[in-house]
Coordinates of N, CA and C and ligand atoms in Angstrom, one line a residue:
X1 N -9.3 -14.3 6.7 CA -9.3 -12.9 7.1 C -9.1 -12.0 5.9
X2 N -10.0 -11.2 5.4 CA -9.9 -9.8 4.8 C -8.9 -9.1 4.7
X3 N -8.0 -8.7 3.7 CA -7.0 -7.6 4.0 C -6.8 -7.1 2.3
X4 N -7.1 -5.6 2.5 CA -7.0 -4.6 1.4 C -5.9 -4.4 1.1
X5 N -5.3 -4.2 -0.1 CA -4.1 -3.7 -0.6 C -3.9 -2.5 -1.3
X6 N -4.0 -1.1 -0.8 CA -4.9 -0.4 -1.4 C -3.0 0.8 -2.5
X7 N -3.2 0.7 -3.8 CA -1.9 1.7 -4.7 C -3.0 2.8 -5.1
X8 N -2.2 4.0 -5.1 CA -2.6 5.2 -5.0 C -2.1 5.5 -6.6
X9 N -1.5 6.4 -6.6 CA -1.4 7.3 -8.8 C -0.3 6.7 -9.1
X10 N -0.7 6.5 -10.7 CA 0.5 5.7 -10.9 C 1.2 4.3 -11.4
X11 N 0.5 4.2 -10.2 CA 0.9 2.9 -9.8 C 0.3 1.8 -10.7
X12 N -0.6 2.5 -11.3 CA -1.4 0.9 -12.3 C -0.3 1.2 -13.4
X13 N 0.5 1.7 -13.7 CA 1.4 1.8 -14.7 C 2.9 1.2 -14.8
X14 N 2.8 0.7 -13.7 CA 3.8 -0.6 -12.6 C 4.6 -1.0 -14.1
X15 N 5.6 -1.4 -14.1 CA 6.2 -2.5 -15.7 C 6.4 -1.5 -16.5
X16 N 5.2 -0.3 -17.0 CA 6.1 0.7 -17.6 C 6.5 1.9 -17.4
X17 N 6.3 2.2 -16.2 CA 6.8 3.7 -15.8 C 7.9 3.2 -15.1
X18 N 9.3 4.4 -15.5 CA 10.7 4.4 -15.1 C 10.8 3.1 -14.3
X19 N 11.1 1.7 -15.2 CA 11.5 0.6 -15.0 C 12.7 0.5 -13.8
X20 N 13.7 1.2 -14.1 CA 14.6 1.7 -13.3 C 14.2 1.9 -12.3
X21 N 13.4 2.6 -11.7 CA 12.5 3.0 -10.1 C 12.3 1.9 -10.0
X22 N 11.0 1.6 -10.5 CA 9.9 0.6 -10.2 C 10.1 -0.8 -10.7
X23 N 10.9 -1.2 -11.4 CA 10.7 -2.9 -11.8 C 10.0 -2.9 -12.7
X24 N 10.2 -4.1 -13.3 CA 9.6 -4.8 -14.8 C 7.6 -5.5 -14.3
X25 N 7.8 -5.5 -13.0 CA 6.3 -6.0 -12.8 C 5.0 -5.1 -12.9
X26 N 4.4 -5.8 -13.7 CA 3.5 -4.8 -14.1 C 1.6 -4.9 -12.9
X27 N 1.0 -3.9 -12.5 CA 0.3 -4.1 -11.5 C -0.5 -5.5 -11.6
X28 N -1.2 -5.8 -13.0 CA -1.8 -7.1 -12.8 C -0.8 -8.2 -12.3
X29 N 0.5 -8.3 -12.7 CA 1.3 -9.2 -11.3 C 1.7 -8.8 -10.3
X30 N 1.3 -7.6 -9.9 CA 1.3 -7.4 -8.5 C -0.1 -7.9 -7.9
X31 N -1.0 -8.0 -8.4 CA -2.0 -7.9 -8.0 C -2.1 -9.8 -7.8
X32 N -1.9 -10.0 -8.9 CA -1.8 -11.6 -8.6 C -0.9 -12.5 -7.5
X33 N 0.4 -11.9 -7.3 CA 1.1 -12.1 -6.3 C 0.8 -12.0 -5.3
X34 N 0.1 -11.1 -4.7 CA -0.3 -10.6 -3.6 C -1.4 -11.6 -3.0
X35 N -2.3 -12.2 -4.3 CA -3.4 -12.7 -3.8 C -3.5 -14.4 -4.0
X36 N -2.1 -14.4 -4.5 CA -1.5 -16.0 -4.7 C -0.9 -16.2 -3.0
X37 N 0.1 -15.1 -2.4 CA 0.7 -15.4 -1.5 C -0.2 -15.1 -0.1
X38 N -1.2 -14.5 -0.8 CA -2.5 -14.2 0.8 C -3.1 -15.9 1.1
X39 N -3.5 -16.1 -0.2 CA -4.0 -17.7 -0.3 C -3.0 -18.5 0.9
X40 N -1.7 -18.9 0.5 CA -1.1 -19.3 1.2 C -0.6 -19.1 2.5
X41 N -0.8 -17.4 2.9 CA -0.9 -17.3 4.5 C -2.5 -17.3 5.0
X42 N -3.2 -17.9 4.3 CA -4.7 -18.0 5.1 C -5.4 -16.8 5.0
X43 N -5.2 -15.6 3.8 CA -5.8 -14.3 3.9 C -6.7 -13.9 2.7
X44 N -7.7 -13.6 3.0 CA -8.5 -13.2 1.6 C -7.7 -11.5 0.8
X45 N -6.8 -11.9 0.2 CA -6.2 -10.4 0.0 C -7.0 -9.4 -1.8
X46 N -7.6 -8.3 -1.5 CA -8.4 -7.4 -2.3 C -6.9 -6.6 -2.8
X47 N -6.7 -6.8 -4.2 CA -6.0 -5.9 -4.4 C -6.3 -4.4 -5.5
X48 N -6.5 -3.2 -5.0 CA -7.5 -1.7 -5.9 C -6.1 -0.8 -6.3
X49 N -6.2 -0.4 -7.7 CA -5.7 1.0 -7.6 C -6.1 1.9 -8.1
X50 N -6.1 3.3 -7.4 CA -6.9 4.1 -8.4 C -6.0 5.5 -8.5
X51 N -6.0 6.7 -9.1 CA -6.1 7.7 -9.7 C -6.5 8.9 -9.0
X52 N -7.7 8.6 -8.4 CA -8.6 9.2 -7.7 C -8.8 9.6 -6.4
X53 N -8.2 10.3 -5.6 CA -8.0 10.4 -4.4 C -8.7 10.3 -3.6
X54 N -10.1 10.7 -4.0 CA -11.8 10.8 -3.1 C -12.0 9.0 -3.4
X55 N -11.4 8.0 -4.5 CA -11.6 7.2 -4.2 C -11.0 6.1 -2.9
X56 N -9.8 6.3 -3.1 CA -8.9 6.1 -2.2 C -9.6 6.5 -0.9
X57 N -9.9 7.4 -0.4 CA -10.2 8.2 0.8 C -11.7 6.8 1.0
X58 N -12.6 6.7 0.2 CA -13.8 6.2 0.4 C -13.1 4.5 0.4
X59 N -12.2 3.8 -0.1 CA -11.8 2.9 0.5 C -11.4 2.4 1.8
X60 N -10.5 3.8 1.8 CA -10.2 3.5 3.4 C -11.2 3.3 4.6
X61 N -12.4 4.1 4.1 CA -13.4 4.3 5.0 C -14.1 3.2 5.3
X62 N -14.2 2.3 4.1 CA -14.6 0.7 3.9 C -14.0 -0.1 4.8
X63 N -12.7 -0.3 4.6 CA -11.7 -0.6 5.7 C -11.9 -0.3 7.3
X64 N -12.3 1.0 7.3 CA -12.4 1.2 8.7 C -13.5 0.6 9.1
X65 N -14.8 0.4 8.4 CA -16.2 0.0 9.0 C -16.2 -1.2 9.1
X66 N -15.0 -1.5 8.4 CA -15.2 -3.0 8.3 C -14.2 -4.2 9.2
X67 N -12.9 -3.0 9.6 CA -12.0 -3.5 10.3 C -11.1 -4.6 10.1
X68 N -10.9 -4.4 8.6 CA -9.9 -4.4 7.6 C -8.5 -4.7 7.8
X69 N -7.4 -4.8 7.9 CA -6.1 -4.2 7.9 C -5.6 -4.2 6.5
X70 N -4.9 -2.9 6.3 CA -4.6 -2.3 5.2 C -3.1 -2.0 5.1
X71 N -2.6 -2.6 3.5 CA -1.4 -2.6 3.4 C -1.5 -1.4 2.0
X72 N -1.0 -0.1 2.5 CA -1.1 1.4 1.2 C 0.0 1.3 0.6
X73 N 0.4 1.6 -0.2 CA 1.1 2.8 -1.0 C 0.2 3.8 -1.8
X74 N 0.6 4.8 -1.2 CA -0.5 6.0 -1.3 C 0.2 7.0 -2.4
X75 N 1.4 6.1 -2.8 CA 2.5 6.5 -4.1 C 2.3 8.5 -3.9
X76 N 2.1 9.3 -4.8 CA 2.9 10.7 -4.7 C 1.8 11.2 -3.2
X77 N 0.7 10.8 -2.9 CA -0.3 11.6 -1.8 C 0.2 10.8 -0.4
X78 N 1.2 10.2 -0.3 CA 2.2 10.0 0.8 C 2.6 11.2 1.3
X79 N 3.2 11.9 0.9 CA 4.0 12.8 1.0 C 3.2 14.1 0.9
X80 N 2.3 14.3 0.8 CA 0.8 15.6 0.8 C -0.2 15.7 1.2
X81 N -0.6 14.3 1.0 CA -2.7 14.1 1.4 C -3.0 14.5 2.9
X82 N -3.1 15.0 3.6 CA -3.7 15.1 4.5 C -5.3 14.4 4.7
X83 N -5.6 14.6 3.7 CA -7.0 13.9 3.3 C -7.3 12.1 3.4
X84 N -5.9 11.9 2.9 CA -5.8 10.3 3.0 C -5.1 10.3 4.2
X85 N -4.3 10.8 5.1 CA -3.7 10.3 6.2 C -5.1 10.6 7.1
X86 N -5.8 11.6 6.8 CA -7.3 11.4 8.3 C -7.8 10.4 7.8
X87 N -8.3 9.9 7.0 CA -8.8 8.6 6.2 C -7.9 7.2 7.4
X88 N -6.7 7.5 6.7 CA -6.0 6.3 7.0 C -6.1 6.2 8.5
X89 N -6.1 7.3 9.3 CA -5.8 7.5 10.7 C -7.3 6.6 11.9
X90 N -8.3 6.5 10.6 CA -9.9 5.8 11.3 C -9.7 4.5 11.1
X91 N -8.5 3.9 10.6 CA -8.6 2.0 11.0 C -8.4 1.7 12.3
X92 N -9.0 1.0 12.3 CA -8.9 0.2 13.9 C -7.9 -0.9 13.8
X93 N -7.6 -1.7 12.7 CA -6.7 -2.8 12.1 C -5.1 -2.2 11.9
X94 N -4.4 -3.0 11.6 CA -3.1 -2.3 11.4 C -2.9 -2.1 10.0
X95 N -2.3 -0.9 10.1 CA -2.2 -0.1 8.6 C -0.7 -0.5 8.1
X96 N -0.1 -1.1 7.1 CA 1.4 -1.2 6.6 C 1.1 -0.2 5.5
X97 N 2.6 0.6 6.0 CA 2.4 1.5 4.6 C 3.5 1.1 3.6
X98 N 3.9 0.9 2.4 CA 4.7 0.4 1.8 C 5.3 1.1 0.7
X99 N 6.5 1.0 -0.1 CA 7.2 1.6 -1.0 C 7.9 1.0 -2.0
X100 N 7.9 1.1 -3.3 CA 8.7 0.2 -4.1 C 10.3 0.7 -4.2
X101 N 10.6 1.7 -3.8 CA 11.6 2.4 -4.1 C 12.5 3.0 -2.7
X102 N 13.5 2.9 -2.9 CA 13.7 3.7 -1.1 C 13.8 5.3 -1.3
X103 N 12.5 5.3 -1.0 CA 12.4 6.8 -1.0 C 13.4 7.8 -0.5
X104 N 14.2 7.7 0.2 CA 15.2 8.0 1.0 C 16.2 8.2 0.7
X105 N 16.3 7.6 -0.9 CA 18.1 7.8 -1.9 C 17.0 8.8 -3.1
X106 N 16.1 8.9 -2.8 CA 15.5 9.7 -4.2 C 15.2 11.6 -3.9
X107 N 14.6 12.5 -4.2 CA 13.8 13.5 -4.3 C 14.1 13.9 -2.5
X108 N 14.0 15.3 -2.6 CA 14.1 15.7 -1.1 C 12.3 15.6 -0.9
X109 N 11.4 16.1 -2.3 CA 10.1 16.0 -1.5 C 9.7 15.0 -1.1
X110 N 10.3 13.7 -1.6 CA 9.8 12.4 -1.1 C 10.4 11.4 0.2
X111 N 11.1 12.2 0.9 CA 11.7 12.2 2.1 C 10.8 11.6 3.5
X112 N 9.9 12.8 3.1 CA 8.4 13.1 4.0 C 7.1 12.5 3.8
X113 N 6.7 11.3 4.8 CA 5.6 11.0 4.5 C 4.1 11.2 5.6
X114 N 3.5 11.4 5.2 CA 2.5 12.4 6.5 C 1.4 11.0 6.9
X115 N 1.9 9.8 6.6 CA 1.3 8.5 6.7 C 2.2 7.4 7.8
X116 N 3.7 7.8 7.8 CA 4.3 7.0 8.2 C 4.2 6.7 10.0
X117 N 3.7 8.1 10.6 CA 3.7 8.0 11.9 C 2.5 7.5 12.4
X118 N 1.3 7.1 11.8 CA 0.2 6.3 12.0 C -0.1 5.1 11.4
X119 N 1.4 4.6 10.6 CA 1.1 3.4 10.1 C 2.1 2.5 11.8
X120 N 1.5 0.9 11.2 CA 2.4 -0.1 12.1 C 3.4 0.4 11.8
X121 N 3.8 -0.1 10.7 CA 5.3 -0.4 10.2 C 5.6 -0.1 8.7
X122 N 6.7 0.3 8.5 CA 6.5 1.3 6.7 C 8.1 0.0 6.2
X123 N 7.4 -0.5 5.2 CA 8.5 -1.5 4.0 C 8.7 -0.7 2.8
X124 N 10.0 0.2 2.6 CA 10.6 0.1 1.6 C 11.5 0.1 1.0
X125 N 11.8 0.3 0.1 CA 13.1 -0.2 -1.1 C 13.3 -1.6 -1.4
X126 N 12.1 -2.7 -1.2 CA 12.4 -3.8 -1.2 C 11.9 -4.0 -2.7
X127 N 10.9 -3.0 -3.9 CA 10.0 -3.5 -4.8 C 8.9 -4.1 -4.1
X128 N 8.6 -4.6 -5.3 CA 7.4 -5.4 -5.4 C 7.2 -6.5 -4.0
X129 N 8.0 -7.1 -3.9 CA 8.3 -7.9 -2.9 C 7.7 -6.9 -1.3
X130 N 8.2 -5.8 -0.9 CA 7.4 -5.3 0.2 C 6.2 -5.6 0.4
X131 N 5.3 -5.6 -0.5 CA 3.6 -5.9 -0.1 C 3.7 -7.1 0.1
X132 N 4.8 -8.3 -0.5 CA 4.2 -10.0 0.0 C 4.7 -9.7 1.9
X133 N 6.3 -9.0 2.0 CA 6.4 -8.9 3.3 C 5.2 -8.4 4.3
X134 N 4.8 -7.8 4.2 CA 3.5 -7.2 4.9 C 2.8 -8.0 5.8
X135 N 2.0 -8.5 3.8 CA 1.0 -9.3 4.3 C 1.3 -10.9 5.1
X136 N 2.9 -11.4 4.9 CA 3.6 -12.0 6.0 C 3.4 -11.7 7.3
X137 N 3.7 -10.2 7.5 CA 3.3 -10.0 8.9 C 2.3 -9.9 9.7
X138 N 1.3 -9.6 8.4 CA -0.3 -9.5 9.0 C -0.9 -11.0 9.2
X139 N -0.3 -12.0 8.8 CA -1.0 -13.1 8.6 C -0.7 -13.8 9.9
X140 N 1.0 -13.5 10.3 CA 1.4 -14.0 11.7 C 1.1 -12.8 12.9
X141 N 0.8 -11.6 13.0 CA 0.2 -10.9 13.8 C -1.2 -10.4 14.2
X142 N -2.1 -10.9 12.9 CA -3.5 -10.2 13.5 C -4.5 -11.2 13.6
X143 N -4.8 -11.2 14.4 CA -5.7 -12.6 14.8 C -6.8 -12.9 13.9
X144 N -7.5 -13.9 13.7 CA -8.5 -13.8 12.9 C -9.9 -13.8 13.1
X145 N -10.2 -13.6 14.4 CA -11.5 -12.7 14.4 C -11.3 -11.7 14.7
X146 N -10.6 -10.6 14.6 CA -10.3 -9.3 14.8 C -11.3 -8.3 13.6
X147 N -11.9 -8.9 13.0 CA -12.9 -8.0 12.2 C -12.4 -8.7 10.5
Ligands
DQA201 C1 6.3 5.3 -4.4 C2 7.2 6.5 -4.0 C3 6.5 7.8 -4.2 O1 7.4 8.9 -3.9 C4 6.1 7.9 -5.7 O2 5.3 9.1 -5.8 C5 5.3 6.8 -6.2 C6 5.7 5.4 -5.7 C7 7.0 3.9 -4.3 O3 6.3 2.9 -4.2 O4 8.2 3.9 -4.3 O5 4.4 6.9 -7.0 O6 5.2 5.3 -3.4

């Protein structure tokens, strides 16, 4: 079964942006983790990041037509996109939204996520490790002919 991992801005900068926040892992081992430990729960896992918001938005929409389930960090357009939360809001699959950091001890603007009440379930402050949790759950929760 298919499952998108989709990182929003930023985020391909994983390993060297404020290590402190984010951890020493840099997105190409996130990207390999993800699709080492999808192998092992039986999941074909796609891992994209981009920069680009209209990209992101047209991902999602892939996702939806295709009935996907999608594990986001939508990194700073969490907390603003309205654009990516209607996007995200047309999956028919379950959506995890996820976080490297606990947003919650940081920034008052990042308190607020306009994603969280239409995701399944939101993992963070765990790092890197949140997206393998995820896709744990998706592997034991969503059936595999579900799209
Ligand atoms: C983040 C938290 C966001 O507030 C921030 O803008 C990011 C990364 C996280 O994974 O902790 O870029 O989504």
């Amino acid at each position: 079964r298919k499952v998108l991992v989709l990182n929003g801005p930023n985020l391909g900068r994983l390993g060297m942006r404020e290590p402190e926040v984010y951890g020493s892992t840099t997105h190409q081992e996130l990207a390999e983790r993800c699709t080492e430990a999808g192998s092992r729960l039986g999941l074909d896992v796609e891992v994209r990041q981009t920069d680009h918001e209209g990209e992101l938005v047209g991902w999602l929409h892939e996702a939806a037509d295709a009935g996907w389930p999608v594990v986001l960090n939508a990194a700073a357009w969490t907390h603003y996109s309205i654009a990516v939360r209607d996007a995200a809001a047309q999956l028919p699959a379950p959506l995890i939204e996820v976080h490297i950091s606990n947003v919650h001890k940081r920034e008052p603007f990042r308190q607020h996520s306009v994603l969280s009440d239409i995701a399944r379930g939101v993992i963070l402050g765990l790092g890197v490790d949140g997206y393998l949790l995820a896709l744990r759950w998706l592997a034991d929760h969503v059936a595999d002919n579900a799209g």
